[in-house]
């Protein structure tokens, strides 16, 4: 069985990461040394994935590697940041080399696509869990924040929310087809990095949808209300939500619940001034993902979902929460 140091040397130390721009010293010493680009601010985030909580226990190792990085790059995307480097804290039940190799393959497939160097981490034994810390850069003062939404702004979403929730329900029903669009979206989410960059200077607020569209929109309302010093609400037009073909066969209430309260989509939810609406097609083109206007910011507290008739529809829940009984 390989030692911790052999595992790191074989699977996680790569010459290309040591040569990446801004990396003075990567995996090798007690800590990494990075040289930030002058004029930028560092954007730093971390997220843990626990087996059986954040991914099904029988998830392929490649997909665990991909997703552990993807959820962090999604947070950088939501800030409008460019990824630079990351750290990987890995807790493994055993040193199963073929699974570690597959994990590393998935992790680096996305790291290389995103230009993010692995510059350090930690390797320990215990129940499977993966913590990634990601570091990005943004020109000083240009980060996308949650707190800038104003009354009258349009609420927009990328991609097709609800796809991951439908993937999870298919997985739980035993579906395993590698080409199942919903399952692929669940296991290998694409962080919307190009969109985050494209939205700088246009979006008034931005958040990534990790827990559920309504729950994450509520965070934007909270922070933006506090920043504006007056209560803000939002109205969502259910008919305007882009609906994945994978949701077509579901009962209407279930499809709505997946779109509005399903977690794990890693799409960007953002607001723009209504005067910027005409920019959306060009932004979608630059980002390589469809964008839709799904509602508007209102004055007064409250988040309402309206159906095609203008009647309010109330979801059972707004999002995923770890500590809810
Ligand atoms: P220390 O005992 O000083 O914490 P470690 O032996 O844990 O150092 O790590 C040695 C080097 O390997 C460090 O540069 C650390 O960042 C890196 N490292 C450890 N685990 C990983 C991992 N899973 N992925 C990438 N780098 C790692
Ligand atoms: Mg250590």
Coordinates of C-alpha atoms and ligand atoms in Angstrom, one line a residue:
X1 CA 0.0 0.0 0.0
X2 CA 1.4 3.4 -0.9
X3 CA 2.3 5.9 1.8
X4 CA 0.6 9.3 2.0
X5 CA 3.8 10.9 0.4
X6 CA 3.8 8.4 -2.5
X7 CA 0.2 9.1 -3.2
X8 CA 0.8 12.8 -3.3
X9 CA 3.9 12.5 -5.5
X10 CA 2.3 10.1 -7.9
X11 CA -1.1 11.7 -8.3
X12 CA -1.1 15.3 -7.2
X13 CA 2.3 16.8 -7.9
X14 CA 2.5 17.9 -11.5
X15 CA 5.3 19.8 -13.3
X16 CA 2.7 21.9 -15.2
X17 CA 1.2 23.2 -12.0
X18 CA 4.6 24.2 -10.7
X19 CA 5.1 26.2 -13.9
X20 CA 1.7 27.9 -13.9
X21 CA 1.6 31.7 -14.0
X22 CA 1.8 33.2 -10.6
X23 CA 2.9 29.9 -8.9
X24 CA 6.3 30.6 -7.3
X25 CA 6.2 27.3 -5.3
X26 CA 3.5 24.6 -5.4
X27 CA 3.2 21.1 -3.9
X28 CA 6.6 20.5 -2.2
X29 CA 7.1 22.8 0.7
X30 CA 5.2 23.5 3.9
X31 CA 3.0 26.0 2.0
X32 CA 2.6 27.3 -1.5
X33 CA 3.9 30.7 -2.6
X34 CA 1.8 32.7 -5.1
X35 CA 2.5 36.0 -6.8
X36 CA -0.8 37.9 -7.3
X37 CA -1.3 39.9 -10.5
X38 CA -0.8 43.6 -9.7
X39 CA -4.0 45.5 -9.5
X40 CA -6.2 42.5 -8.7
X41 CA -8.0 41.3 -5.5
X42 CA -7.8 37.7 -4.4
X43 CA -11.1 35.8 -4.3
X44 CA -10.9 32.8 -2.0
X45 CA -13.5 30.1 -1.2
X46 CA -13.7 26.6 0.2
X47 CA -16.3 23.8 0.0
X48 CA -16.4 20.3 1.4
X49 CA -18.0 17.3 -0.3
X50 CA -18.9 14.4 2.1
X51 CA -19.7 11.0 0.7
X52 CA -23.4 10.2 1.0
X53 CA -24.3 13.8 1.6
X54 CA -23.0 15.8 -1.3
X55 CA -22.7 12.8 -3.7
X56 CA -24.1 9.3 -3.8
X57 CA -21.7 6.9 -2.1
X58 CA -21.4 4.9 -5.4
X59 CA -20.4 7.9 -7.5
X60 CA -17.5 7.2 -9.8
X61 CA -14.2 8.5 -8.5
X62 CA -13.6 10.6 -11.6
X63 CA -16.9 12.5 -11.0
X64 CA -16.1 13.1 -7.3
X65 CA -12.8 14.7 -8.4
X66 CA -14.5 16.8 -11.0
X67 CA -17.3 17.9 -8.8
X68 CA -15.1 18.8 -5.7
X69 CA -13.4 21.4 -7.9
X70 CA -16.5 22.4 -9.8
X71 CA -18.4 23.5 -6.8
X72 CA -15.6 25.8 -5.8
X73 CA -15.0 27.2 -9.3
X74 CA -18.7 27.9 -9.3
X75 CA -18.3 30.2 -6.3
X76 CA -15.4 32.0 -8.1
X77 CA -17.6 32.3 -11.2
X78 CA -20.4 33.9 -9.1
X79 CA -17.9 36.5 -8.0
X80 CA -16.7 37.2 -11.6
X81 CA -13.2 35.9 -10.8
X82 CA -10.6 34.1 -12.9
X83 CA -9.4 30.9 -11.2
X84 CA -5.6 30.8 -10.5
X85 CA -4.9 28.1 -7.9
X86 CA -6.5 25.6 -5.6
X87 CA -5.7 23.4 -2.5
X88 CA -7.0 19.9 -2.0
X89 CA -7.7 18.3 1.4
X90 CA -8.5 14.7 0.9
X91 CA -9.7 12.2 3.5
X92 CA -9.7 8.6 2.2
X93 CA -10.8 5.4 3.9
X94 CA -7.9 3.5 2.2
X95 CA -5.1 4.2 -0.3
X96 CA -6.9 2.5 -3.2
X97 CA -4.5 3.6 -6.0
X98 CA -6.8 3.0 -9.0
X99 CA -9.6 5.1 -7.4
X100 CA -7.2 7.9 -6.4
X101 CA -5.9 7.9 -10.0
X102 CA -9.4 8.2 -11.4
X103 CA -10.2 10.9 -8.9
X104 CA -7.1 12.8 -10.0
X105 CA -8.1 12.4 -13.6
X106 CA -11.5 14.0 -13.0
X107 CA -10.1 16.7 -10.9
X108 CA -7.3 17.7 -13.3
X109 CA -9.6 17.5 -16.4
X110 CA -11.5 20.5 -14.9
X111 CA -8.5 22.2 -13.4
X112 CA -6.8 22.3 -16.8
X113 CA -9.9 23.4 -18.6
X114 CA -10.2 26.3 -16.1
X115 CA -6.5 27.1 -15.9
X116 CA -6.4 26.4 -12.1
X117 CA -3.1 25.0 -10.7
X118 CA -3.1 22.6 -7.7
X119 CA -0.6 24.1 -5.4
X120 CA -1.0 22.1 -2.2
X121 CA -3.3 20.2 0.1
X122 CA -3.5 17.6 2.8
X123 CA -4.0 13.8 2.7
X124 CA -5.5 12.0 5.7
X125 CA -7.2 8.7 6.5
X126 CA -10.9 8.6 7.5
X127 CA -14.4 8.5 6.0
X128 CA -14.3 9.8 2.4
X129 CA -14.5 13.6 2.2
X130 CA -13.0 16.1 -0.1
X131 CA -12.3 19.8 0.7
X132 CA -11.1 22.1 -2.0
X133 CA -10.0 25.7 -1.5
X134 CA -10.0 27.8 -4.7
X135 CA -8.2 31.1 -5.3
X136 CA -9.1 33.4 -8.0
X137 CA -8.4 37.0 -9.1
X138 CA -10.6 39.9 -10.0
X139 CA -9.6 43.5 -11.1
X140 CA -9.8 45.5 -7.9
X141 CA -13.3 46.7 -7.1
X142 CA -14.9 44.7 -10.0
X143 CA -16.1 41.5 -8.1
X144 CA -19.8 40.6 -8.6
X145 CA -21.5 40.8 -5.2
X146 CA -24.9 39.7 -3.8
X147 CA -25.8 43.1 -2.5
X148 CA -26.4 45.3 -5.5
X149 CA -29.9 44.4 -6.7
X150 CA -32.4 47.2 -7.0
X151 CA -36.1 47.6 -7.4
X152 CA -37.0 47.1 -11.1
X153 CA -33.9 45.0 -11.9
X154 CA -34.5 41.9 -14.0
X155 CA -33.8 38.5 -12.4
X156 CA -31.9 36.2 -14.8
X157 CA -30.7 32.6 -14.8
X158 CA -28.2 30.6 -16.9
X159 CA -28.8 27.2 -18.3
X160 CA -31.7 25.0 -17.2
X161 CA -32.4 24.9 -13.4
X162 CA -33.8 21.6 -12.1
X163 CA -31.7 19.4 -14.3
X164 CA -29.4 18.2 -11.4
X165 CA -32.4 17.5 -9.1
X166 CA -33.9 15.4 -11.9
X167 CA -30.5 13.7 -12.3
X168 CA -30.4 12.8 -8.6
X169 CA -33.9 11.4 -8.7
X170 CA -33.0 9.3 -11.8
X171 CA -29.9 8.1 -10.0
X172 CA -31.9 7.1 -7.0
X173 CA -34.2 5.2 -9.2
X174 CA -31.3 3.2 -10.5
X175 CA -30.4 5.0 -13.7
X176 CA -26.7 4.9 -14.5
X177 CA -26.5 5.6 -18.3
X178 CA -23.3 7.6 -19.0
X179 CA -25.1 9.7 -21.6
X180 CA -28.1 10.7 -19.4
X181 CA -28.0 14.5 -19.6
X182 CA -29.5 15.1 -16.2
X183 CA -27.2 12.6 -14.4
X184 CA -24.2 14.1 -16.2
X185 CA -25.2 17.6 -15.1
X186 CA -25.5 16.3 -11.5
X187 CA -22.1 14.6 -11.5
X188 CA -20.1 16.9 -13.7
X189 CA -21.5 20.4 -13.3
X190 CA -19.8 23.1 -15.6
X191 CA -18.9 26.1 -13.5
X192 CA -20.1 29.2 -15.4
X193 CA -16.7 31.0 -15.4
X194 CA -17.0 32.7 -18.7
X195 CA -20.4 34.0 -17.7
X196 CA -19.1 35.4 -14.4
X197 CA -16.4 37.3 -16.4
X198 CA -18.9 38.5 -19.0
X199 CA -21.3 39.8 -16.2
X200 CA -18.7 42.1 -14.7
X201 CA -19.9 45.7 -15.1
X202 CA -23.4 44.7 -16.0
X203 CA -24.9 42.5 -13.3
X204 CA -26.0 44.3 -10.2
X205 CA -25.9 41.1 -8.1
X206 CA -24.9 37.5 -8.7
X207 CA -25.0 34.2 -6.8
X208 CA -24.4 30.6 -7.9
X209 CA -27.4 28.2 -7.4
X210 CA -26.0 25.5 -5.3
X211 CA -28.9 24.9 -2.8
X212 CA -31.9 25.9 -4.8
X213 CA -33.0 28.8 -7.0
X214 CA -35.5 30.4 -4.5
X215 CA -33.3 29.8 -1.4
X216 CA -30.3 31.4 -3.2
X217 CA -32.4 34.3 -4.5
X218 CA -33.5 34.9 -0.9
X219 CA -29.8 35.4 -0.1
X220 CA -29.6 38.1 -2.8
X221 CA -32.7 39.7 -1.4
X222 CA -31.4 39.7 2.2
X223 CA -28.0 41.2 1.3
X224 CA -29.4 43.7 -1.3
X225 CA -32.1 44.9 1.1
X226 CA -29.5 45.5 3.8
X227 CA -27.3 47.3 1.3
X228 CA -30.1 49.5 0.0
X229 CA -31.5 50.1 3.4
X230 CA -35.0 49.2 2.3
X231 CA -36.9 45.9 1.9
X232 CA -36.7 44.2 -1.5
X233 CA -38.7 41.4 -2.9
X234 CA -38.9 39.5 -6.1
X235 CA -41.5 38.0 -8.5
X236 CA -40.6 34.9 -10.5
X237 CA -42.6 34.0 -13.6
X238 CA -42.8 30.2 -13.6
X239 CA -43.6 30.1 -17.3
X240 CA -40.4 32.0 -18.1
X241 CA -38.2 29.3 -16.4
X242 CA -36.2 27.5 -19.1
X243 CA -37.4 23.9 -18.9
X244 CA -35.1 21.0 -19.7
X245 CA -36.7 18.3 -21.9
X246 CA -35.7 15.9 -19.1
X247 CA -38.4 17.5 -16.9
X248 CA -41.2 17.2 -19.4
X249 CA -42.5 13.8 -18.2
X250 CA -42.8 15.0 -14.5
X251 CA -46.0 16.1 -12.8
X252 CA -46.1 19.9 -12.9
X253 CA -45.6 20.4 -9.2
X254 CA -42.6 18.2 -9.2
X255 CA -41.0 19.9 -12.2
X256 CA -41.6 23.3 -10.5
X257 CA -40.0 22.0 -7.3
X258 CA -37.0 20.7 -9.2
X259 CA -36.5 24.1 -11.0
X260 CA -37.2 26.4 -8.1
X261 CA -35.9 24.4 -5.1
X262 CA -33.6 21.7 -6.5
X263 CA -29.9 22.0 -5.5
X264 CA -26.7 21.2 -7.3
X265 CA -27.3 23.1 -10.6
X266 CA -24.3 25.5 -10.3
X267 CA -26.0 27.9 -12.6
X268 CA -25.6 31.7 -12.1
X269 CA -28.6 33.6 -10.8
X270 CA -28.1 37.4 -11.4
X271 CA -29.8 40.7 -11.6
X272 CA -29.4 43.4 -14.3
X273 CA -30.9 46.8 -14.7
X274 CA -33.9 46.6 -17.0
X275 CA -32.1 49.0 -19.4
X276 CA -29.5 46.2 -19.9
X277 CA -31.9 43.6 -21.2
X278 CA -30.8 44.0 -24.8
X279 CA -27.3 42.9 -23.8
X280 CA -28.4 39.4 -22.8
X281 CA -28.0 37.7 -26.2
X282 CA -24.4 39.0 -26.5
X283 CA -23.6 38.0 -22.9
X284 CA -25.0 34.5 -23.6
X285 CA -22.9 34.2 -26.7
X286 CA -19.7 35.2 -24.8
X287 CA -20.6 32.9 -22.0
X288 CA -21.6 29.9 -24.2
X289 CA -24.7 29.3 -22.1
X290 CA -28.4 30.3 -22.7
X291 CA -29.6 33.1 -20.4
X292 CA -33.3 33.8 -19.5
X293 CA -35.1 36.6 -17.7
X294 CA -37.3 34.9 -15.1
X295 CA -38.6 37.7 -13.0
X296 CA -38.0 41.1 -11.5
X297 CA -37.1 42.8 -8.2
X298 CA -39.9 44.5 -6.4
X299 CA -40.2 46.8 -3.4
X300 CA -41.5 45.3 -0.1
X301 CA -40.5 42.0 1.5
X302 CA -41.4 38.7 -0.2
X303 CA -40.5 36.3 -2.9
X304 CA -43.5 35.3 -5.0
X305 CA -43.8 32.7 -7.8
X306 CA -46.5 33.5 -10.3
X307 CA -48.0 31.0 -12.9
X308 CA -49.0 31.9 -16.4
X309 CA -52.4 33.2 -15.1
X310 CA -50.6 35.5 -12.6
X311 CA -51.7 33.3 -9.7
X312 CA -49.3 32.8 -6.9
X313 CA -47.8 29.2 -6.5
X314 CA -46.2 28.3 -3.2
X315 CA -43.4 25.7 -3.2
X316 CA -43.2 23.2 -0.3
X317 CA -39.5 24.2 0.2
X318 CA -37.1 26.8 -1.1
X319 CA -33.8 24.9 -1.0
X320 CA -31.6 22.3 0.5
X321 CA -30.6 22.8 4.2
X322 CA -28.2 20.6 6.1
X323 CA -29.4 21.2 9.6
X324 CA -33.1 21.1 9.0
X325 CA -34.7 18.2 10.9
Ligands
LIG1 P1 2.7 19.1 6.4 O1 3.0 17.9 7.2 O2 3.8 20.2 6.5 O3 1.3 19.6 6.5 P2 2.2 17.4 4.2 O4 3.1 16.2 4.3 O5 0.8 17.3 4.6 O6 2.9 18.6 4.8 O7 2.2 17.8 2.6 C1 3.4 17.9 1.9 C2 3.2 18.7 0.6 O8 2.2 18.0 -0.2 C3 2.6 20.1 0.9 O9 3.2 21.0 -0.1 C4 1.1 19.9 0.7 O10 0.6 21.1 0.3 C5 1.1 18.9 -0.4 N1 -0.1 18.0 -0.4 C6 -0.5 17.2 0.6 N2 -1.6 16.5 0.2 C7 -2.0 17.0 -1.0 C8 -3.0 16.7 -1.9 N3 -4.0 15.9 -1.7 N4 -3.0 17.4 -3.1 C9 -2.0 18.3 -3.4 N5 -1.0 18.6 -2.6 C10 -1.0 17.9 -1.4
LIG2 MG1 -0.3 18.3 6.2

